[in-house]
Amino acid sequence: MLRRILKNVAFTLTIWTVLFVLAEGILRVRQSLAKGAPDAPLSRLVMCQPDPTRIWRYKSLHHQIHKNPEFEVDVRTNELGLRDRSIESDPNNRAAVLAVGDSFTFGWGVEPAERYSERLEDMLGPPGNRVVNAGYWMYSFDQQLLALRELVPRLRPRVVVQGLYAPHLLTLMSHSWERDASGRLMSVSNPGVRVAEDGSLRFTNQYLENPPFRSRLVGEVFRIWFNWRLAREGMTEDLPLLDPASTRFALAWRMCEQIIAETASFLEGEGVDYVAFGIPRDLQVSGEEWTDAYRAAVKGRRLDLDLPSRRLGDIVTRSGGAWVDLLPVFRTSYQTDLYFKHDVHWTREGHRLAAEILAPILKERMEHPPRPRAPPPSRQ
């Protein structure tokens, strides 16, 4: 009896070993042919290149079609690596307005002509009031500041309009900063993100890059689990930002205050007007945007859906910038097609509404620029 049991166990182990070896071999051949690392891509966009100060930037003159279950869009970059038309061929060779921000400004899921920046250009008129789009998906406020330092002297805009998306406070917490002797931010680093050879942006993880026994099969199983966990947690990880009792992101808020103050100070020194606006998250706008994951995470918690917008607005105004909160109008004008059904970004209708809110404010400030702030009184 014991001999039969041992024989069955040995046979089962042999079968599983053969299957494991076959699966391992297939994965190694597939990954070798694909010349790809077994880590987790953040996007199917392969337009990035490493940057010593901002972690990554976009390749210049890049072109690809970006496909997603909810959209298919054309993505092209100009000579500066921006998703915008050429700067060099523009006779004015400058911008009246420079729009900086994350994937919302980049126009994730929409064509360039459908973005709030291009709609603003049409609304502002005349033709000389060009709006240049400097949106970088996945950039947080510190990377945006470093981009502004490069672009403002080059484009000489009259106004910088910056979209602030509160969930990027989580990104800030993963960054390390290098400052010069005067305290000026010089570079940002994040060991958890890297640019792959194909130009995709990827998370780095010990188990993904060096799985146990150097097994591709173990790494693939962990990659599937890792992506599943990211998708599940990514939708609710920032909910403490809405919780007045939570101190989880206290460090991120302090970092945010420093970066916004430094951004405002830099732009003031360049003689550029600074306007920042809050990008509302879908769940802040309407309960119709809440998924089952939201409802389960929110259950039993007393949340203040306006809290991130208020805190960002306070930081911007204390730093000397002008604040525009899109949340109230997005609520009163809510319709189900402002955001993609599954993706958290604006559709063309969301961009249209944002432009309609921003246009009269920017037009007023361009026609009647605010006076420079008086320097603080000197202390004897």
Coordinates of C-alpha atoms in Angstrom, one line a residue:
M1 CA 0.0 0.0 0.0
L2 CA 2.7 2.4 1.0
R3 CA 4.7 1.5 -2.1
R4 CA 1.7 2.3 -4.3
I5 CA 1.2 5.7 -2.6
L6 CA 4.9 6.6 -3.1
K7 CA 4.7 5.5 -6.7
N8 CA 1.7 7.7 -7.3
V9 CA 3.3 10.7 -5.6
A10 CA 6.5 10.2 -7.6
F11 CA 4.5 10.0 -10.8
T12 CA 2.5 13.2 -9.9
L13 CA 5.7 15.1 -9.1
T14 CA 7.3 13.9 -12.4
I15 CA 4.3 15.2 -14.4
W16 CA 4.4 18.6 -12.6
T17 CA 8.1 18.9 -13.0
V18 CA 7.8 18.2 -16.8
L19 CA 5.0 20.7 -17.1
F20 CA 7.0 23.3 -15.1
V21 CA 10.1 22.8 -17.3
L22 CA 7.9 23.0 -20.5
A23 CA 6.3 26.2 -19.3
E24 CA 9.6 27.7 -18.2
G25 CA 11.1 26.9 -21.6
I26 CA 8.2 28.4 -23.5
L27 CA 8.4 31.6 -21.4
R28 CA 12.1 31.9 -21.9
V29 CA 11.8 31.5 -25.7
R30 CA 8.9 34.0 -25.8
Q31 CA 10.7 36.6 -23.7
S32 CA 13.9 36.1 -25.7
L33 CA 12.1 36.7 -29.0
A34 CA 10.3 39.7 -27.5
K35 CA 13.6 41.0 -26.1
G36 CA 11.5 42.3 -23.1
A37 CA 12.2 42.3 -19.4
P38 CA 9.8 40.4 -17.2
D39 CA 8.6 43.5 -15.3
A40 CA 5.4 45.5 -15.3
P41 CA 4.8 48.2 -17.9
L42 CA 3.0 51.3 -16.7
S43 CA 1.7 51.9 -20.2
R44 CA 1.8 50.6 -23.8
L45 CA 3.2 53.9 -24.8
V46 CA 6.8 53.4 -25.8
M47 CA 7.8 57.1 -26.0
C48 CA 10.1 57.6 -23.0
Q49 CA 13.8 58.0 -22.6
P50 CA 15.9 58.3 -19.4
D51 CA 16.5 61.7 -18.0
P52 CA 19.1 62.5 -15.3
T53 CA 16.9 65.1 -13.6
R54 CA 13.3 64.2 -14.2
I55 CA 13.7 60.3 -14.3
W56 CA 12.3 60.3 -17.9
R57 CA 11.2 62.6 -20.7
Y58 CA 9.6 61.9 -24.0
K59 CA 11.5 61.1 -27.2
S60 CA 11.3 63.9 -29.8
L61 CA 9.5 63.2 -33.1
H62 CA 8.0 60.0 -31.8
H63 CA 4.9 58.6 -33.4
Q64 CA 2.6 55.7 -32.5
I65 CA -1.0 54.7 -32.3
H66 CA -2.1 54.2 -28.7
K67 CA -4.8 51.5 -28.3
N68 CA -6.9 50.8 -25.3
P69 CA -10.2 48.9 -24.9
E70 CA -11.9 52.3 -24.6
F71 CA -10.0 54.4 -27.2
E72 CA -7.5 54.5 -30.0
V73 CA -5.6 57.8 -30.5
D74 CA -2.6 59.1 -32.5
V75 CA 0.4 60.2 -30.4
R76 CA 3.1 62.4 -31.9
T77 CA 5.8 64.5 -30.2
N78 CA 7.5 67.6 -31.6
E79 CA 11.2 68.5 -31.6
L80 CA 11.0 69.3 -27.8
G81 CA 9.4 66.0 -27.0
L82 CA 6.0 67.5 -26.3
R83 CA 2.7 66.1 -27.6
D84 CA 2.1 69.3 -29.6
R85 CA 2.7 70.6 -33.0
S86 CA 6.1 71.9 -34.0
I87 CA 7.6 74.9 -32.2
E88 CA 10.4 75.6 -34.6
S89 CA 8.0 76.1 -37.6
D90 CA 5.8 78.5 -35.7
P91 CA 6.6 82.1 -36.9
N92 CA 6.0 83.4 -33.3
N93 CA 8.2 80.7 -31.9
R94 CA 6.7 81.2 -28.4
A95 CA 3.6 80.5 -26.4
A96 CA 1.0 82.9 -25.0
V97 CA 0.0 80.2 -22.6
L98 CA 2.0 77.1 -21.5
A99 CA -0.1 74.3 -20.1
V100 CA 1.7 71.9 -17.8
G101 CA 0.4 68.9 -16.0
D102 CA 0.1 65.1 -16.0
S103 CA -1.9 62.7 -18.2
F104 CA -5.0 64.9 -18.1
T105 CA -3.0 67.7 -19.8
F106 CA -1.2 65.2 -22.1
G107 CA -4.7 64.2 -23.3
W108 CA -4.8 60.6 -22.3
G109 CA -7.4 58.9 -24.5
V110 CA -8.2 61.9 -26.7
E111 CA -6.8 63.4 -29.9
P112 CA -4.7 66.6 -29.6
A113 CA -7.5 68.8 -31.0
E114 CA -9.9 67.5 -28.4
R115 CA -7.7 68.5 -25.4
Y116 CA -8.5 71.5 -23.1
S117 CA -5.3 73.2 -24.3
E118 CA -6.3 73.3 -27.9
R119 CA -9.9 74.3 -27.0
L120 CA -8.5 77.1 -24.9
E121 CA -6.4 78.3 -27.9
D122 CA -9.6 78.5 -30.0
M123 CA -11.5 80.3 -27.3
L124 CA -8.8 82.8 -26.4
G125 CA -8.0 84.1 -29.9
P126 CA -6.6 85.9 -31.9
P127 CA -4.3 83.4 -33.7
G128 CA -1.2 84.8 -31.9
N129 CA -2.5 83.5 -28.5
R130 CA -0.9 80.0 -28.9
V131 CA -1.3 77.5 -26.1
V132 CA 1.5 75.0 -25.9
N133 CA 0.8 71.7 -24.2
A134 CA 3.5 70.3 -21.9
G135 CA 1.6 67.5 -20.4
Y136 CA 3.6 64.4 -19.2
W137 CA 1.6 61.4 -18.1
M138 CA 2.8 60.1 -14.7
Y139 CA 4.6 63.4 -13.9
S140 CA 4.1 64.7 -10.4
F141 CA 4.4 68.4 -9.4
D142 CA 8.2 68.2 -8.8
Q143 CA 8.9 66.8 -12.3
Q144 CA 6.6 69.5 -13.8
L145 CA 8.6 72.2 -12.1
L146 CA 11.8 70.9 -13.6
A147 CA 10.1 70.8 -17.0
L148 CA 9.0 74.4 -16.6
R149 CA 12.6 75.5 -15.8
E150 CA 13.5 74.2 -19.2
L151 CA 10.5 75.3 -21.2
V152 CA 9.7 78.8 -19.8
P153 CA 13.0 80.5 -21.0
R154 CA 12.6 78.7 -24.3
L155 CA 8.9 79.6 -25.0
R156 CA 8.6 82.8 -23.0
P157 CA 4.9 82.4 -22.2
R158 CA 2.8 85.1 -20.6
V159 CA 0.8 82.6 -18.5
V160 CA 1.5 79.2 -17.2
V161 CA -1.6 77.1 -16.4
Q162 CA -0.9 74.0 -14.3
G163 CA -3.4 71.2 -13.7
L164 CA -3.0 69.7 -10.2
Y165 CA -4.3 66.2 -9.7
A166 CA -4.3 65.3 -6.0
P167 CA -3.6 61.6 -6.3
H168 CA -0.1 62.6 -7.5
L169 CA 0.7 63.3 -3.9
L170 CA 1.3 59.5 -3.7
T171 CA 3.8 59.8 -6.5
L172 CA 5.6 62.6 -4.6
M173 CA 6.2 60.3 -1.6
S174 CA 8.1 57.8 -3.8
H175 CA 10.5 60.6 -5.0
S176 CA 13.9 61.6 -3.6
W177 CA 15.1 65.1 -4.3
E178 CA 18.5 66.6 -4.8
R179 CA 18.9 70.3 -4.1
D180 CA 21.8 72.7 -4.6
A181 CA 23.4 74.8 -1.9
S182 CA 20.7 77.4 -2.2
G183 CA 17.9 74.9 -1.8
R184 CA 16.9 74.9 -5.4
L185 CA 15.5 71.6 -6.7
M186 CA 18.0 70.1 -9.1
S187 CA 16.7 66.5 -9.7
V188 CA 14.1 63.9 -8.9
S189 CA 14.8 60.2 -8.6
N190 CA 12.6 57.1 -8.0
P191 CA 14.3 53.7 -7.8
G192 CA 10.9 52.0 -8.3
V193 CA 10.5 53.2 -11.9
R194 CA 12.7 52.8 -14.9
V195 CA 12.7 53.2 -18.6
A196 CA 13.0 50.0 -20.6
E197 CA 14.9 49.6 -23.8
D198 CA 11.7 49.7 -25.8
G199 CA 10.8 53.2 -24.4
S200 CA 8.1 51.9 -22.0
L201 CA 8.0 53.1 -18.4
R202 CA 8.1 50.2 -16.0
F203 CA 7.9 49.5 -12.3
T204 CA 10.9 47.7 -10.9
N205 CA 10.5 45.0 -8.3
Q206 CA 12.9 42.5 -6.8
Y207 CA 10.6 39.5 -7.5
L208 CA 9.9 40.6 -11.0
E209 CA 13.5 41.2 -12.0
N210 CA 15.1 38.5 -9.9
P211 CA 12.5 35.8 -9.2
P212 CA 13.3 32.8 -6.9
F213 CA 15.5 30.2 -8.7
R214 CA 15.7 32.8 -11.6
S215 CA 12.6 31.1 -12.9
R216 CA 10.7 33.0 -15.6
L217 CA 7.5 31.0 -14.7
V218 CA 7.6 32.2 -11.1
G219 CA 8.3 35.7 -12.3
E220 CA 5.3 35.5 -14.7
V221 CA 3.0 34.3 -11.9
F222 CA 4.2 37.2 -9.7
R223 CA 3.8 39.7 -12.6
I224 CA 0.2 38.7 -13.1
W225 CA -0.5 39.0 -9.3
F226 CA 1.4 42.3 -9.1
N227 CA -0.6 43.8 -12.0
W228 CA -3.9 42.5 -10.5
R229 CA -3.0 44.1 -7.1
L230 CA -2.0 47.4 -8.8
A231 CA -5.3 47.6 -10.7
R232 CA -7.3 46.8 -7.5
E233 CA -5.5 49.0 -5.1
G234 CA -4.8 51.8 -7.6
M235 CA -8.5 52.8 -7.6
T236 CA -8.8 53.3 -3.9
E237 CA -5.2 53.9 -2.6
D238 CA -5.7 57.7 -2.5
L239 CA -8.9 57.7 -0.5
P240 CA -7.1 58.9 2.7
L241 CA -6.7 62.2 0.9
L242 CA -10.4 62.6 1.4
D243 CA -10.4 61.6 5.0
P244 CA -9.9 64.6 7.4
A245 CA -8.8 62.3 10.2
S246 CA -6.0 60.6 8.2
T247 CA -2.4 61.6 8.5
R248 CA -1.1 59.0 6.1
F249 CA -0.1 61.5 3.4
A250 CA 1.2 64.3 5.8
L251 CA 4.7 64.0 4.3
A252 CA 3.3 64.3 0.8
W253 CA 1.4 67.5 1.6
R254 CA 4.5 69.0 3.0
M255 CA 6.4 68.1 -0.1
C256 CA 3.6 69.6 -2.2
E257 CA 3.7 72.9 -0.3
Q258 CA 7.5 73.2 -1.0
I259 CA 7.2 72.4 -4.7
I260 CA 4.2 74.7 -5.4
A261 CA 5.9 77.5 -3.5
E262 CA 9.1 76.9 -5.6
T263 CA 7.1 76.8 -8.8
A264 CA 5.3 80.1 -8.0
S265 CA 8.6 81.7 -7.0
F266 CA 10.3 80.6 -10.2
L267 CA 7.5 81.9 -12.5
E268 CA 7.3 85.2 -10.6
G269 CA 11.1 85.6 -11.2
E270 CA 10.5 85.0 -14.9
G271 CA 7.7 87.5 -15.1
V272 CA 5.1 84.8 -15.9
D273 CA 1.6 84.8 -14.5
Y274 CA 0.8 81.5 -12.6
V275 CA -2.7 79.9 -12.7
A276 CA -3.3 76.5 -11.2
F277 CA -6.5 74.5 -11.4
G278 CA -7.7 71.4 -9.5
I279 CA -8.5 68.3 -11.6
P280 CA -11.4 66.6 -9.9
R281 CA -11.3 62.9 -9.5
D282 CA -14.3 61.0 -10.9
L283 CA -15.5 59.8 -7.6
Q284 CA -15.5 63.4 -6.3
V285 CA -17.8 64.6 -9.0
S286 CA -20.7 62.1 -8.8
G287 CA -21.7 59.0 -7.0
E288 CA -22.5 57.5 -10.5
E289 CA -18.8 57.2 -11.0
W290 CA -18.3 55.0 -7.9
T291 CA -17.4 51.4 -8.6
D292 CA -18.0 48.5 -6.2
A293 CA -14.3 48.9 -5.1
Y294 CA -15.0 52.5 -4.2
R295 CA -18.1 51.6 -2.2
A296 CA -16.4 48.8 -0.3
A297 CA -13.4 51.0 0.6
V298 CA -15.6 54.0 1.6
K299 CA -18.0 52.0 3.7
G300 CA -17.9 53.2 7.3
R301 CA -15.6 56.2 6.6
R302 CA -16.5 59.9 6.9
L303 CA -15.0 61.4 3.8
D304 CA -14.8 65.1 2.7
L305 CA -14.9 65.0 -1.1
D306 CA -13.8 68.6 -1.3
L307 CA -10.8 68.3 1.0
P308 CA -8.0 67.8 -1.6
S309 CA -9.3 70.8 -3.7
R310 CA -9.4 73.1 -0.7
R311 CA -5.9 72.1 0.5
L312 CA -4.4 72.5 -3.0
G313 CA -6.2 75.8 -3.4
D314 CA -4.9 77.1 -0.1
I315 CA -1.3 76.1 -1.0
V316 CA -1.5 77.8 -4.4
T317 CA -3.0 81.1 -3.2
R318 CA -0.5 81.3 -0.2
S319 CA 2.3 80.8 -2.8
G320 CA 1.0 83.7 -4.8
G321 CA -0.7 81.9 -7.7
A322 CA -4.3 82.1 -8.9
W323 CA -6.5 79.1 -8.1
V324 CA -9.3 77.7 -10.2
D325 CA -11.4 74.8 -8.8
L326 CA -13.1 72.8 -11.5
L327 CA -15.0 70.6 -9.0
P328 CA -18.1 72.7 -8.4
V329 CA -18.9 73.2 -12.2
F330 CA -18.1 69.5 -12.9
R331 CA -20.7 68.6 -10.3
T332 CA -23.4 70.9 -11.5
S333 CA -22.7 70.1 -15.1
Y334 CA -22.2 66.3 -14.6
Q335 CA -23.0 63.9 -17.3
T336 CA -21.8 60.3 -17.6
D337 CA -19.6 61.0 -20.6
L338 CA -17.2 63.4 -18.8
Y339 CA -14.9 60.5 -17.8
F340 CA -14.2 57.2 -19.6
K341 CA -16.2 54.3 -18.2
H342 CA -13.3 52.4 -16.9
D343 CA -10.3 54.7 -17.3
V344 CA -10.2 57.6 -14.8
H345 CA -9.4 60.3 -17.4
W346 CA -11.5 62.9 -19.1
T347 CA -13.2 62.2 -22.4
R348 CA -13.4 64.9 -25.0
E349 CA -16.4 66.2 -23.2
G350 CA -14.4 66.5 -19.9
H351 CA -11.8 68.5 -21.8
R352 CA -14.4 70.7 -23.3
L353 CA -15.9 71.6 -19.9
A354 CA -12.5 72.3 -18.4
A355 CA -11.7 74.7 -21.3
E356 CA -15.0 76.5 -20.9
I357 CA -14.3 77.1 -17.2
L358 CA -10.7 78.2 -17.7
A359 CA -11.0 80.4 -20.9
P360 CA -12.7 83.5 -19.3
I361 CA -10.3 83.5 -16.4
L362 CA -7.2 83.2 -18.6
K363 CA -8.5 85.8 -21.0
E364 CA -9.1 88.3 -18.2
R365 CA -5.6 87.7 -16.8
M366 CA -4.0 88.1 -20.2
E367 CA -5.8 91.3 -20.9
H368 CA -5.2 92.7 -17.4
P369 CA -2.1 91.1 -15.9
P370 CA -1.9 91.2 -12.1
R371 CA 0.7 93.4 -10.5
P372 CA 3.8 91.8 -9.2
R373 CA 3.7 91.0 -5.5
A374 CA 5.5 93.5 -3.3
P375 CA 8.6 92.1 -1.7
P376 CA 8.3 91.2 2.0
P377 CA 9.5 93.9 4.4
S378 CA 13.1 93.6 5.4
R379 CA 13.9 92.7 9.0
Q380 CA 16.3 94.9 10.8

